[in-house]
Structures are given as structure tokens and as C-alpha cells.
XYZ file of C-alpha atoms in Angstrom:
496
model
C 0.131 12.362 -4.054
C 3.413 10.765 -5.061
C 4.239 8.843 -8.212
C 5.210 5.160 -8.116
C 6.896 3.540 -11.115
C 8.286 0.219 -12.242
C 12.030 -0.227 -11.764
C 12.582 -0.314 -15.518
C 11.329 3.267 -15.793
C 14.123 4.513 -13.551
C 16.679 2.463 -15.460
C 15.529 4.232 -18.643
C 15.714 7.655 -16.971
C 19.233 6.892 -15.745
C 20.311 5.997 -19.284
C 18.645 9.087 -20.755
C 20.247 11.341 -18.135
C 23.590 10.160 -19.468
C 22.730 10.178 -23.192
C 20.395 13.168 -23.494
C 21.545 15.373 -20.604
C 25.226 14.418 -20.924
C 25.549 13.663 -17.207
C 28.309 11.089 -16.635
C 27.245 7.989 -14.735
C 29.806 8.620 -12.021
C 28.327 12.099 -11.421
C 24.871 10.599 -10.880
C 26.486 8.073 -8.558
C 28.226 10.773 -6.527
C 25.037 12.808 -6.163
C 23.057 9.764 -5.070
C 25.698 8.620 -2.592
C 26.018 12.021 -0.930
C 22.258 12.278 -0.445
C 22.059 8.710 0.844
C 24.761 9.427 3.393
C 23.102 12.655 4.504
C 19.860 10.804 5.242
C 21.705 7.930 6.915
C 24.182 9.926 9.025
C 21.717 10.956 11.798
C 21.167 7.259 12.543
C 24.890 6.444 12.968
C 27.274 6.442 15.925
C 30.964 7.046 15.267
C 32.022 3.626 16.518
C 29.362 1.696 14.575
C 30.658 -1.265 12.618
C 29.576 -0.681 9.003
C 29.625 -3.487 6.437
C 28.979 -2.676 2.791
C 27.798 -5.523 0.542
C 28.751 -4.361 -2.942
C 27.716 -6.030 -6.156
C 29.776 -5.238 -9.222
C 27.194 -3.021 -10.942
C 26.210 0.563 -10.334
C 24.257 -0.332 -7.197
C 27.523 -1.589 -5.731
C 29.241 1.576 -6.961
C 26.666 3.645 -5.063
C 27.470 1.680 -1.911
C 31.216 2.254 -2.374
C 30.678 5.993 -2.720
C 28.501 6.007 0.413
C 31.313 4.192 2.255
C 33.737 6.931 1.254
C 31.422 9.748 2.370
C 30.987 7.968 5.700
C 34.760 7.507 6.029
C 35.329 11.203 5.338
C 33.019 12.041 8.269
C 34.891 9.800 10.686
C 32.894 6.588 10.400
C 35.987 4.522 9.741
C 35.031 1.201 11.335
C 34.193 -0.287 7.947
C 34.459 -3.417 5.887
C 33.658 -3.424 2.162
C 32.683 -6.815 0.730
C 32.919 -7.378 -3.028
C 30.452 -9.678 -4.764
C 30.381 -10.298 -8.512
C 32.834 -10.561 -11.366
C 31.598 -8.238 -14.148
C 32.170 -4.703 -12.878
C 30.616 -1.629 -14.464
C 32.899 1.248 -15.435
C 31.601 3.463 -12.624
C 32.011 0.654 -10.113
C 35.673 0.320 -11.101
C 36.167 4.060 -10.511
C 34.677 3.818 -7.021
C 36.628 0.646 -6.232
C 39.904 2.377 -7.120
C 39.041 5.257 -4.763
C 38.276 2.823 -1.932
C 41.650 1.159 -2.519
C 43.431 4.540 -2.425
C 41.725 5.328 0.878
C 42.936 2.089 2.372
C 39.460 1.066 3.522
C 39.317 -2.584 4.571
C 37.938 -4.846 1.849
C 37.447 -8.522 1.146
C 35.774 -10.774 -1.378
C 32.591 -12.493 -0.315
C 34.400 -15.832 -0.266
C 36.714 -14.421 2.423
C 33.946 -13.038 4.636
C 34.165 -14.574 8.103
C 31.111 -16.172 9.635
C 31.021 -13.639 12.489
C 31.491 -10.456 10.492
C 27.826 -9.870 9.748
C 26.813 -10.902 13.244
C 29.053 -8.178 14.706
C 27.871 -5.403 12.394
C 25.804 -2.461 13.593
C 24.754 -1.558 10.055
C 24.808 -3.508 6.806
C 24.506 -1.576 3.559
C 22.826 -3.518 0.781
C 24.422 -2.558 -2.525
C 24.096 -5.971 -4.141
C 21.639 -5.479 -6.997
C 18.961 -2.851 -6.473
C 16.825 -2.453 -9.598
C 19.327 -4.397 -11.692
C 17.908 -7.788 -10.682
C 15.963 -9.583 -13.427
C 15.220 -12.824 -11.607
C 15.568 -14.508 -8.239
C 18.879 -14.242 -6.413
C 21.473 -16.803 -7.456
C 21.516 -19.699 -5.005
C 25.120 -18.897 -4.052
C 24.037 -15.504 -2.673
C 21.045 -16.678 -0.669
C 23.118 -17.714 2.391
C 24.718 -14.240 2.468
C 21.350 -12.494 2.347
C 19.876 -14.826 4.946
C 22.867 -14.224 7.244
C 22.433 -10.457 6.862
C 18.747 -10.737 7.716
C 19.510 -12.959 10.710
C 22.051 -10.530 12.150
C 21.149 -7.923 14.756
C 22.425 -5.198 12.436
C 20.153 -2.612 10.923
C 20.096 -2.736 7.133
C 20.153 0.136 4.661
C 19.014 -0.882 1.166
C 20.122 1.272 -1.744
C 17.308 1.761 -4.267
C 15.389 -1.435 -3.427
C 16.203 -4.371 -1.136
C 18.200 -6.870 -3.178
C 16.155 -9.895 -4.179
C 13.023 -7.845 -4.874
C 12.030 -7.051 -8.434
C 9.009 -6.234 -10.569
C 8.932 -9.754 -12.002
C 10.424 -11.660 -9.037
C 8.009 -13.670 -6.831
C 7.781 -12.061 -3.407
C 8.389 -15.315 -1.545
C 11.946 -15.536 -2.887
C 14.934 -14.744 -0.655
C 15.511 -11.001 -0.355
C 17.048 -8.420 1.941
C 14.832 -7.264 4.810
C 15.709 -3.607 5.288
C 15.120 -1.095 8.038
C 15.662 1.816 5.663
C 15.372 1.960 1.874
C 16.642 5.012 0.012
C 15.408 4.897 -3.551
C 16.211 6.960 -6.644
C 14.091 9.315 -8.733
C 10.668 7.974 -7.829
C 9.579 5.391 -5.332
C 9.202 1.968 -6.898
C 5.893 0.160 -7.105
C 7.625 -3.087 -6.143
C 8.166 -1.691 -2.637
C 4.392 -1.533 -2.070
C 3.381 -5.146 -2.610
C 1.511 -6.226 0.566
C 3.857 -9.147 1.260
C 7.066 -7.086 1.204
C 6.202 -3.527 2.244
C 7.394 -4.065 5.828
C 10.605 -5.647 4.477
C 11.535 -2.263 3.003
C 11.363 -0.345 6.277
C 11.207 3.424 6.049
C 11.304 4.579 2.429
C 13.051 7.810 1.377
C 13.128 9.104 -2.204
C 16.089 11.106 -3.517
C 16.901 12.549 -6.923
C 20.456 11.726 -8.069
C 20.433 14.757 -10.404
C 17.984 13.355 -12.943
C 16.918 16.415 -14.993
C 13.338 17.701 -14.609
C 12.594 17.357 -18.321
C 12.943 13.589 -17.915
C 11.064 13.297 -14.619
C 8.153 15.486 -15.688
C 7.073 13.185 -18.522
C 6.963 9.990 -16.466
C 3.549 8.338 -16.277
C 2.682 6.805 -12.939
C 2.245 3.050 -12.610
C 0.537 3.799 -9.285
C -0.142 6.835 -7.098
C 0.761 6.951 -3.409
C -1.504 8.994 -1.133
C -0.936 10.111 2.444
C -2.592 12.340 5.051
C -1.618 15.499 3.151
C -4.049 14.421 0.418
C -7.067 14.283 2.752
C -9.480 16.951 1.527
C -13.267 17.145 1.514
C -15.519 19.923 0.325
C -17.499 21.265 3.291
C -21.225 20.757 3.346
C -23.193 23.698 2.054
C -24.773 25.917 4.684
C -28.231 24.868 3.516
C -27.537 21.109 3.443
C -29.974 19.037 5.456
C -30.635 15.367 6.106
C -32.044 14.517 2.682
C -29.443 16.409 0.665
C -26.630 14.780 2.664
C -27.593 11.383 1.315
C -29.848 8.508 2.344
C -28.011 5.209 2.822
C -29.798 1.856 2.636
C -27.748 -0.632 4.638
C -28.314 -4.367 4.245
C -26.576 -6.173 7.080
C -26.727 -7.866 10.414
C -27.760 -11.410 11.265
C -28.477 -13.522 14.297
C -24.759 -14.287 14.609
C -23.380 -10.840 13.825
C -25.427 -7.925 15.114
C -22.608 -5.454 15.784
C -21.198 -5.068 12.268
C -24.289 -3.360 10.864
C -24.453 -1.018 13.862
C -20.819 0.017 13.341
C -21.356 0.597 9.620
C -24.517 2.627 10.238
C -22.855 4.862 12.809
C -19.873 5.289 10.485
C -22.278 6.574 7.817
C -23.628 9.208 10.177
C -20.276 10.466 11.420
C -19.136 10.668 7.787
C -21.970 13.132 6.995
C -24.789 10.915 5.715
C -28.131 12.471 6.615
C -30.299 9.355 6.776
C -29.597 5.654 7.271
C -32.112 2.846 6.857
C -31.019 -0.607 8.014
C -32.651 -3.631 6.425
C -32.117 -6.679 8.641
C -33.515 -10.154 9.320
C -36.718 -10.514 11.369
C -34.937 -12.299 14.222
C -32.547 -9.410 14.829
C -35.073 -6.619 14.195
C -35.868 -6.042 17.902
C -32.185 -5.821 18.780
C -31.308 -3.524 15.884
C -34.285 -1.246 16.472
C -33.449 -0.806 20.163
C -29.703 -0.334 19.678
C -29.803 2.303 16.958
C -32.245 5.141 17.680
C -30.842 7.264 14.833
C -31.248 4.462 12.301
C -34.531 3.578 10.633
C -34.697 -0.218 10.973
C -36.824 -2.265 8.609
C -37.309 -5.792 7.310
C -36.859 -5.889 3.533
C -40.019 -6.901 1.675
C -39.267 -5.938 -1.907
C -39.197 -2.267 -0.945
C -38.590 0.418 -3.536
C -34.907 1.250 -3.629
C -35.006 4.344 -5.808
C -35.663 6.533 -2.760
C -32.099 5.855 -1.544
C -28.904 7.570 -2.640
C -26.484 4.676 -2.183
C -26.618 1.083 -0.942
C -24.253 -0.739 1.418
C -24.526 -4.511 1.701
C -22.617 -7.113 3.655
C -21.593 -6.062 7.197
C -22.558 -8.994 9.445
C -24.898 -10.281 6.747
C -24.166 -13.989 7.032
C -24.349 -16.573 4.267
C -27.019 -17.280 1.684
C -27.640 -13.727 0.443
C -27.140 -14.282 -3.282
C -30.803 -13.808 -4.323
C -31.115 -10.542 -2.408
C -27.804 -9.368 -3.791
C -29.063 -9.957 -7.341
C -32.040 -7.752 -6.493
C -29.718 -4.996 -5.228
C -27.612 -5.222 -8.387
C -30.757 -4.830 -10.494
C -31.523 -1.478 -8.856
C -28.496 0.046 -10.678
C -27.942 2.298 -7.656
C -24.407 2.936 -6.398
C -23.583 -0.096 -4.266
C -20.785 -0.757 -1.783
C -20.185 -4.460 -1.081
C -18.318 -5.441 2.064
C -17.629 -8.652 3.989
C -20.421 -11.211 3.430
C -21.667 -9.179 0.478
C -18.334 -9.852 -1.238
C -18.515 -13.541 -0.363
C -22.024 -13.746 -1.831
C -20.776 -12.095 -5.020
C -17.831 -14.528 -5.178
C -20.293 -17.418 -4.929
C -22.298 -15.991 -7.804
C -19.160 -15.650 -9.910
C -18.219 -19.283 -9.237
C -21.676 -20.271 -10.446
C -21.082 -18.378 -13.671
C -23.432 -15.499 -12.842
C -22.334 -12.031 -13.943
C -25.220 -9.708 -13.043
C -25.327 -6.218 -14.486
C -25.135 -3.426 -11.953
C -24.710 0.276 -11.411
C -21.650 1.938 -9.871
C -20.013 -0.733 -7.700
C -17.392 -0.606 -4.955
C -15.919 -3.804 -3.473
C -13.931 -3.617 -0.216
C -12.229 -7.029 0.143
C -9.444 -7.947 2.508
C -6.861 -10.245 0.949
C -8.758 -13.431 1.759
C -11.933 -12.067 0.174
C -9.865 -10.858 -2.776
C -8.706 -14.439 -3.369
C -12.350 -15.594 -3.264
C -13.260 -13.085 -5.967
C -10.287 -14.117 -8.098
C -11.220 -17.782 -7.634
C -14.664 -16.988 -9.027
C -13.106 -15.905 -12.313
C -9.671 -17.532 -12.508
C -9.417 -20.413 -10.002
C -5.833 -21.222 -10.987
C -4.617 -17.762 -9.956
C -6.249 -17.433 -6.558
C -3.745 -19.365 -4.434
C -0.843 -17.087 -5.345
C -2.501 -13.702 -4.888
C -0.429 -11.482 -2.568
C 1.547 -14.494 -1.324
C 3.729 -15.911 -4.076
C 3.110 -13.615 -7.019
C 5.511 -11.057 -8.446
C 4.575 -7.378 -7.984
C 3.863 -7.002 -11.703
C 1.467 -9.945 -11.535
C -0.255 -8.631 -8.392
C -0.941 -5.173 -9.783
C -1.943 -6.539 -13.183
C -4.396 -8.933 -11.557
C -6.006 -6.113 -9.564
C -6.511 -4.135 -12.761
C -7.906 -7.161 -14.598
C -10.327 -7.903 -11.771
C -11.588 -4.300 -11.678
C -12.031 -4.412 -15.459
C -13.834 -7.765 -15.507
C -16.234 -6.797 -12.711
C -16.602 -3.174 -13.837
C -16.013 -2.245 -10.211
C -13.823 -0.067 -8.045
C -11.754 -2.240 -5.711
C -10.689 -1.157 -2.235
C -8.292 -3.955 -1.283
C -7.425 -3.943 2.416
C -4.151 -5.123 3.936
C -1.507 -3.211 5.891
C -1.785 -1.023 2.793
C -4.955 -0.202 0.887
C -5.170 -0.456 -2.911
C -7.866 1.413 -4.817
C -8.257 0.154 -8.365
C -10.593 1.450 -11.042
C -10.776 0.664 -14.731
C -8.678 3.000 -16.859
C -6.909 4.687 -13.936
C -3.603 4.218 -12.169
C -3.849 2.206 -8.962
C -4.027 4.372 -5.847
C -2.168 3.160 -2.741
C -2.515 4.344 0.847
C 0.368 3.233 3.061
C -1.116 3.674 6.518
C 1.419 1.858 8.655
C -0.999 1.891 11.606
C -1.491 -1.627 12.994
C -3.869 -0.319 15.660
C -6.519 -0.214 12.919
C -6.310 -3.991 12.610
C -9.173 -4.621 15.009
C -12.542 -6.352 14.638
C -15.101 -4.053 13.079
C -12.602 -1.638 11.548
C -13.569 -2.786 8.048
C -17.260 -2.185 8.808
C -16.395 1.362 9.826
C -14.438 1.899 6.603
C -17.326 0.592 4.494
C -19.683 3.039 6.201
C -17.315 5.961 5.638
C -16.912 5.203 1.930
C -20.668 4.763 1.488
C -21.471 8.097 3.116
C -18.860 9.965 1.099
C -20.056 8.322 -2.103
C -23.432 9.950 -1.505
C -21.771 13.379 -1.867
C -18.768 12.660 -4.126
C -19.724 11.542 -7.603
C -16.325 10.092 -8.474
C -16.062 6.541 -7.112
C -12.287 6.511 -6.977
C -12.089 9.825 -5.121
C -14.819 8.786 -2.683
C -12.813 5.641 -1.921
C -9.479 7.464 -1.608
C -10.899 10.087 0.726
C -12.821 7.447 2.669
C -9.660 5.439 3.287
C -7.750 8.590 4.270
C -10.496 9.541 6.731
C -10.340 6.035 8.208
C -6.555 6.227 8.484
C -6.686 9.674 10.089
C -9.284 8.514 12.612
C -6.964 5.619 13.462
C -4.069 8.004 14.053
C -6.195 10.206 16.322
C -7.466 7.185 18.264
C -3.950 5.776 18.672
C -2.624 9.125 19.874
C -5.388 9.307 22.479
C -5.706 5.700 23.648
C -2.894 3.676 22.128
C -5.119 0.730 21.266
C -8.885 0.797 20.995
C -11.968 -0.982 19.707
C -14.032 0.006 16.693
C -16.667 1.720 18.822
C -13.910 4.026 20.040
C -12.591 4.483 16.501
C -16.014 5.776 15.461
C -15.735 8.678 17.878
C -12.734 9.969 15.902
C -14.172 9.579 12.400
C -16.283 12.722 12.663
C -13.245 14.672 13.845
C -11.217 13.379 10.896
C -13.977 14.397 8.476
C -14.147 17.862 10.018
C -10.344 18.226 9.701
C -10.585 17.260 6.027
C -13.054 20.089 5.439
C -10.617 22.774 6.594
């Protein structure tokens, strides 16, 4: 697990490193620049045309120092472009060194129209975390020209134009590589801009441990190294492994419930009962020999460990959903279950419930938000600022007393009173019909054995991601039936 913070936290650490640890700003700058160059160097060719866009603050000073380290190693085909009129002290030091070296420079007003188009690499040292609002209109054409060029772009700290409080639809650098300081920034993991940051590398520009160790996370970033499950006990059997009651399937969508049920089994559930509509009962009963298929007739629910509702359910399920809420059993809501809940919220209904997990994709997330705060829904994950996005997720989890598993190219797990957990999968092969039904089944099965909702969701998402990696390595692209065959392997790996 890695810590994500707001940009202002790193600004405070930088200031404290200078005031409390007596580290001069230019020393921090030199350490950062050397590490940036060391990570960047393997990607360079000696004859590459390198253009450095340097604002007049410390982000620009970092870029100037990187230019010098590159020049020292023989990467001399450079142009340094100065932007801004209020230089920091450390920037002035680095600018004087560049002048002494004789490296080619110009002001942005002198930059020829073809310079960016001919670059192999553009280094973004415009603003980094120093930006407090949208880019000034005068700079937007420069940023747009950089993005339109065929050059690869290295962003120092964060791509310029992004910021904690800056709407994500504003003009910003689109980077291939972002090298960020101290901790990775939460702003880099908004769903609308994550791909605009490219590969993200974290370096420490000599910030002292006594400052880093006391930082509280604004979010936690998980990856495959965090996938761990306790093995089943040697005397576990079908009842002790959990009995899932699955409410899903309809005349239009018969496959979703089958995928979710099979996902429960390969994620270690011992028993699965599927409650479906009468018209699809014959199909469901014949397709799923391992699943007990029934038609719901006010059955007792207390015999089940956990409920899953929604996969392929269809519309008009609000009354049944209220009944499931009333059971107070752990409940995972997916797909049409979420839409039914959103409808109830719009009607002013706020039913009490037991432990609740919601697994919306971004469209379903907007439906839930619209049920509580209609004026906010249109902006969610499209036009909001990162601060607003993460705050809204926390508010929604609090208001619904639920654990959210928000699905996009990243997955956000949000629970009341805890830092948001983020899984950055970066595996587009998982974006296939039925993949969400598989994930819902995995989370439900793990919830039957893991008492902590947040941990069940984190490990469920990591299992899903790992299964996607294994499937992609074997087949390249695949359907969700194929994905299922790798879930059990991913679970077994997690038990090692």
C-alpha cells in the first residue's frame, strides 16, 4: 500500500524541510533533478531534441537542473523556454547556471511555431503543484501545442494545469511520464485524468523521514503486492465457506446471474442459491448445476451468510430490494440493484439496512448522487475538481452508510471514517461485458469469510485485477466466461 496526499501536503513538507531540517531549497532541487534524470535517461537517445518548458517558480528550477544533468551526460540538443516573470530565488540560481553552460534558451514569446513539433521530448516544468487555479488563457495555446506534438512529455511533479481544486476538464499537460515528489498526489488518480499522467514514479528529494513519517494519507493506493487472503482452514466445508443468496437474472439478461454465481464459487463460497423470475427458472436451473435455483416467495433469509442483488435483474425491483434491506444481512448491490436503490432515493426513501456494499460504475454513481443531490450529478468524474470528487465519494458513503466500490479504469473503495482506497489496474482487457458481474460475485464470496467490508472489497478487486492479468497473459483478450477460469487461480495465489 502506498500513501496518496493532496499537493498542499507536499508543499508544507518542502517548507518544513527547509525551516526545520535546515536543508536549502536549492539542495532539495538538486536531489530531485538528479533522480528525475536518472529515471528519464534510459528512455533517451543522444540525438533527441529536448525542450524544457520552465515556469519561474521552483518547478521551473527543477526542470533547469534536469536540463543541466542531461547536458552533462551528452544530451546537448536542447532548448530551454522561459515562461513567467516572478522568479523564485532557487530558479534564479539554476537560470544563472544554464546561462554559464551556454545552453540555448528563449522566452516563450520567441518560441517558433515548429519548435515543439520537432521535439522528441518536452519537459513540463511550468507549474507542478504550485497551480492554484486554471491555467492562464495566455498559456493554453502553449500547452495545447505541446499535447498536439509527436513528442513524449515528462511532467515534473504533476502535469501542469492539474490541481486539487482545478476542474479536470480544464486545459492541462498530457504526459507520458510523471515523476512526482515525496508521495504520489491524489490529484493524479482522478478517473478523468489518470491516463493523462502516464507512468507515475515517486522520488524523495531528500525530505527527512521525521517529516514523511507523520503524514496522514488522503487516500491509499493498492497494487498486486497487497493481494493476500487467509487460506481456508483444513476442516472448512461448504456451509462454513459461506452461503450466498443471489437475486438476479431476468428474461432479458440471463447470463449476468450465471457469471456472478460462478464467480462466487471460484472465490471460495461453499453454497450459492439463485433467486430468479419464474420465466427464466427453467433456463437458470439447467445452466447452473452447482447452483440451487429457486423462485423467491418470501423465503427466510436468515439461513444465508450474505446477499447479492442486481446482476441482470432488470427494472422494477424496488419492493423486493426493500425486503432485502429489512433482513439486515450483509448485502452487495450491483447493476440493476444499484439502479433500484437510486430510484428509491429519488422517491425520498432511505431504508435501514445491514452491512451494505455498492459497486457502481461511473454512470450508476451519478444516478446515486442524483438521488440525493441532483445538482451535483452532472459533474461527477467529468467536470469536477479532484477535491470535489473525493469529497463527494466520502459524503455519499456517509449518507448511505455503505461501502462504495466505484468502477472505472481505476477502482475506488470508500467507507465511512476511512481513507479512500484506490486500485490502479491499468488493464483495459477487463473492460468487457460481464466483468462487473464477476467482480460482484468475488466480493460477495470474500465478504462471507472476511468480516471487514473494506478489506473484503479491496481483496476482491485485487483478485479480479489479478485474474485479468492472468487472462490477458494467456489469451490477450477474452470474455467474462474465460475470465472466470482465472479467478480461482488468483484466489489460490493470494493464499500463498
